[in-house]
């Protein structure tokens, strides 16, 4: 088995912000993993993004320029219909043999896992790395706890040597930044300069979808 896990960080990235990049980077370091940022096409469980798929990819490319630890993987945008995470992970599992695969989720996304399509099957193909996020209530539902408690691990090495099936909490720098708040600021004509990756300001058109 390859020593370095492959971690997948999915999201709407509408727009990608410093919170995303910081926690993805720290997860890459904590797990010694390759991390792929994977923008979702038609998120099955939420409202459509303001920016188009192509615009969100352009922002991600600008944000990720100049480093190689975080990589863009736009495969879900190439698929028709809703992007179900289980389908993506099954596809990655087939490509990666028995390499350790980690789905990275912010604590809010993790708490909502039981609303996802085929969520219990995610553990057959990947581990889950839960990224701490401020402002998220600590309580998890009974059905989620039932699945998660026996899978909890505190040992990154154990996770590295098994392809799937564990849940690990990753304590990352708490940054109370959300794309919702950034969209609100931009719509109000404000300039959230230091909440966004610097590359997004090099091309003014990148943030046009959010300005009124
Ligand atoms: P929105 O405000 O539009 O809901 P968001 O800021 O939560 O967006 P998403 O693209 O929906 O961003 O999130 C993608 C993933 O990143 C999710 O797993 C989410 O929990 C996680 N995430 C986003 N911001 C943070 C943050 N500041 N700290 C930790 N995790 C985060």
mmCIF file of N, CA, C and O in Angstrom, residues 48-82:
data_model
loop_
_atom_site.group_PDB
_atom_site.id
_atom_site.type_symbol
_atom_site.label_atom_id
_atom_site.label_comp_id
_atom_site.label_asym_id
_atom_site.label_seq_id
_atom_site.Cartn_x
_atom_site.Cartn_y
_atom_site.Cartn_z
ATOM 1 N N UNK A 48 -28.553 25.759 -5.338
ATOM 2 C CA UNK A 48 -27.563 25.881 -6.411
ATOM 3 C C UNK A 48 -26.585 27.013 -6.099
ATOM 4 O O UNK A 48 -26.977 28.043 -5.546
ATOM 5 N N UNK A 49 -25.305 26.844 -6.449
ATOM 6 C CA UNK A 49 -24.322 27.908 -6.216
ATOM 7 C C UNK A 49 -24.607 29.150 -7.051
ATOM 8 O O UNK A 49 -25.247 29.058 -8.099
ATOM 9 N N UNK A 50 -24.104 30.307 -6.601
ATOM 10 C CA UNK A 50 -24.248 31.538 -7.387
ATOM 11 C C UNK A 50 -23.324 31.516 -8.606
ATOM 12 O O UNK A 50 -23.703 31.953 -9.682
ATOM 13 N N UNK A 51 -22.107 31.042 -8.409
ATOM 14 C CA UNK A 51 -21.149 30.981 -9.516
ATOM 15 C C UNK A 51 -21.337 29.664 -10.273
ATOM 16 O O UNK A 51 -21.665 28.637 -9.674
ATOM 17 N N UNK A 52 -21.100 29.711 -11.584
ATOM 18 C CA UNK A 52 -21.211 28.492 -12.403
ATOM 19 C C UNK A 52 -20.059 27.548 -12.076
ATOM 20 O O UNK A 52 -19.070 27.933 -11.429
ATOM 21 N N UNK A 53 -20.172 26.322 -12.592
ATOM 22 C CA UNK A 53 -19.095 25.350 -12.391
ATOM 23 C C UNK A 53 -17.773 25.897 -12.932
ATOM 24 O O UNK A 53 -16.738 25.819 -12.263
ATOM 25 N N UNK A 54 -17.821 26.485 -14.129
ATOM 26 C CA UNK A 54 -16.584 26.992 -14.743
ATOM 27 C C UNK A 54 -16.001 28.134 -13.906
ATOM 28 O O UNK A 54 -14.778 28.248 -13.748
ATOM 29 N N UNK A 55 -16.869 28.978 -13.357
ATOM 30 C CA UNK A 55 -16.378 30.094 -12.535
ATOM 31 C C UNK A 55 -15.762 29.591 -11.231
ATOM 32 O O UNK A 55 -14.736 30.101 -10.767
ATOM 33 N N UNK A 56 -16.366 28.570 -10.644
ATOM 34 C CA UNK A 56 -15.805 28.033 -9.390
ATOM 35 C C UNK A 56 -14.462 27.340 -9.641
ATOM 36 O O UNK A 56 -13.541 27.436 -8.829
ATOM 37 N N UNK A 57 -14.346 26.685 -10.786
ATOM 38 C CA UNK A 57 -13.058 26.075 -11.142
ATOM 39 C C UNK A 57 -12.006 27.152 -11.353
ATOM 40 O O UNK A 57 -10.857 27.023 -10.895
ATOM 41 N N UNK A 58 -12.380 28.222 -12.024
ATOM 42 C CA UNK A 58 -11.418 29.307 -12.281
ATOM 43 C C UNK A 58 -10.926 29.900 -10.954
ATOM 44 O O UNK A 58 -9.733 30.202 -10.790
ATOM 45 N N UNK A 59 -11.843 30.051 -9.993
ATOM 46 C CA UNK A 59 -11.430 30.582 -8.680
ATOM 47 C C UNK A 59 -10.506 29.597 -7.970
ATOM 48 O O UNK A 59 -9.503 30.003 -7.358
ATOM 49 N N UNK A 60 -10.838 28.307 -8.049
ATOM 50 C CA UNK A 60 -9.972 27.312 -7.404
ATOM 51 C C UNK A 60 -8.583 27.305 -8.039
ATOM 52 O O UNK A 60 -7.569 27.235 -7.327
ATOM 53 N N UNK A 61 -8.538 27.382 -9.352
ATOM 54 C CA UNK A 61 -7.217 27.408 -10.020
ATOM 55 C C UNK A 61 -6.399 28.605 -9.549
ATOM 56 O O UNK A 61 -5.209 28.484 -9.259
ATOM 57 N N UNK A 62 -7.051 29.751 -9.471
ATOM 58 C CA UNK A 62 -6.338 30.964 -9.033
ATOM 59 C C UNK A 62 -5.885 30.804 -7.585
ATOM 60 O O UNK A 62 -4.789 31.212 -7.208
ATOM 61 N N UNK A 63 -6.726 30.194 -6.757
ATOM 62 C CA UNK A 63 -6.415 30.050 -5.338
ATOM 63 C C UNK A 63 -5.254 29.082 -5.108
ATOM 64 O O UNK A 63 -4.476 29.246 -4.162
ATOM 65 N N UNK A 64 -5.164 28.054 -5.953
ATOM 66 C CA UNK A 64 -4.182 26.988 -5.719
ATOM 67 C C UNK A 64 -2.846 27.245 -6.420
ATOM 68 O O UNK A 64 -1.895 26.478 -6.227
ATOM 69 N N UNK A 65 -2.775 28.320 -7.184
ATOM 70 C CA UNK A 65 -1.544 28.614 -7.931
ATOM 71 C C UNK A 65 -0.361 28.782 -6.984
ATOM 72 O O UNK A 65 -0.507 29.301 -5.880
ATOM 73 N N UNK A 66 0.783 28.286 -7.415
ATOM 74 C CA UNK A 66 2.016 28.540 -6.671
ATOM 75 C C UNK A 66 2.337 27.518 -5.611
ATOM 76 O O UNK A 66 3.302 27.692 -4.854
ATOM 77 N N UNK A 67 1.559 26.456 -5.500
ATOM 78 C CA UNK A 67 1.882 25.378 -4.548
ATOM 79 C C UNK A 67 1.420 24.051 -5.171
ATOM 80 O O UNK A 67 0.647 24.047 -6.131
ATOM 81 N N UNK A 68 1.914 22.935 -4.631
ATOM 82 C CA UNK A 68 1.545 21.653 -5.247
ATOM 83 C C UNK A 68 0.965 20.665 -4.235
ATOM 84 O O UNK A 68 0.672 19.534 -4.583
ATOM 85 N N UNK A 69 0.802 21.111 -3.003
ATOM 86 C CA UNK A 69 0.311 20.182 -1.977
ATOM 87 C C UNK A 69 -1.205 19.961 -2.091
ATOM 88 O O UNK A 69 -1.707 18.881 -1.821
ATOM 89 N N UNK A 70 -1.932 20.994 -2.471
ATOM 90 C CA UNK A 70 -3.376 20.923 -2.673
ATOM 91 C C UNK A 70 -3.631 20.962 -4.177
ATOM 92 O O UNK A 70 -3.140 21.853 -4.860
ATOM 93 N N UNK A 71 -4.415 19.988 -4.659
ATOM 94 C CA UNK A 71 -4.599 19.821 -6.096
ATOM 95 C C UNK A 71 -6.089 19.883 -6.430
ATOM 96 O O UNK A 71 -6.921 19.416 -5.646
ATOM 97 N N UNK A 72 -6.409 20.458 -7.576
ATOM 98 C CA UNK A 72 -7.801 20.496 -8.028
ATOM 99 C C UNK A 72 -8.154 19.187 -8.741
ATOM 100 O O UNK A 72 -7.383 18.706 -9.569
ATOM 101 N N UNK A 73 -9.310 18.618 -8.413
ATOM 102 C CA UNK A 73 -9.832 17.451 -9.139
ATOM 103 C C UNK A 73 -11.276 17.779 -9.511
ATOM 104 O O UNK A 73 -12.156 17.808 -8.651
ATOM 105 N N UNK A 74 -11.510 18.060 -10.779
ATOM 106 C CA UNK A 74 -12.826 18.566 -11.218
ATOM 107 C C UNK A 74 -13.698 17.466 -11.805
ATOM 108 O O UNK A 74 -14.633 17.751 -12.542
ATOM 109 N N UNK A 75 -13.446 16.215 -11.446
ATOM 110 C CA UNK A 75 -14.165 15.102 -12.092
ATOM 111 C C UNK A 75 -15.683 15.176 -11.882
ATOM 112 O O UNK A 75 -16.439 14.759 -12.749
ATOM 113 N N UNK A 76 -16.134 15.685 -10.736
ATOM 114 C CA UNK A 76 -17.584 15.691 -10.495
ATOM 115 C C UNK A 76 -18.298 16.666 -11.427
ATOM 116 O O UNK A 76 -19.477 16.517 -11.698
ATOM 117 N N UNK A 77 -17.577 17.662 -11.902
ATOM 118 C CA UNK A 77 -18.183 18.642 -12.804
ATOM 119 C C UNK A 77 -18.338 18.075 -14.205
ATOM 120 O O UNK A 77 -19.080 18.606 -15.019
ATOM 121 N N UNK A 78 -17.613 17.007 -14.473
ATOM 122 C CA UNK A 78 -17.679 16.407 -15.811
ATOM 123 C C UNK A 78 -18.805 15.384 -15.909
ATOM 124 O O UNK A 78 -19.113 14.881 -16.970
ATOM 125 N N UNK A 79 -19.411 15.084 -14.763
ATOM 126 C CA UNK A 79 -20.480 14.083 -14.726
ATOM 127 C C UNK A 79 -21.834 14.781 -14.853
ATOM 128 O O UNK A 79 -22.008 15.877 -14.336
ATOM 129 N N UNK A 80 -22.793 14.141 -15.529
ATOM 130 C CA UNK A 80 -24.149 14.701 -15.599
ATOM 131 C C UNK A 80 -24.882 14.426 -14.300
ATOM 132 O O UNK A 80 -24.645 13.417 -13.656
ATOM 133 N N UNK A 81 -25.790 15.309 -13.938
ATOM 134 C CA UNK A 81 -26.656 15.063 -12.781
ATOM 135 C C UNK A 81 -25.957 15.337 -11.470
ATOM 136 O O UNK A 81 -24.854 15.889 -11.436
ATOM 137 N N UNK A 82 -26.613 14.955 -10.378
ATOM 138 C CA UNK A 82 -26.072 15.275 -9.056
ATOM 139 C C UNK A 82 -24.754 14.546 -8.803
ATOM 140 O O UNK A 82 -24.530 13.459 -9.311
#
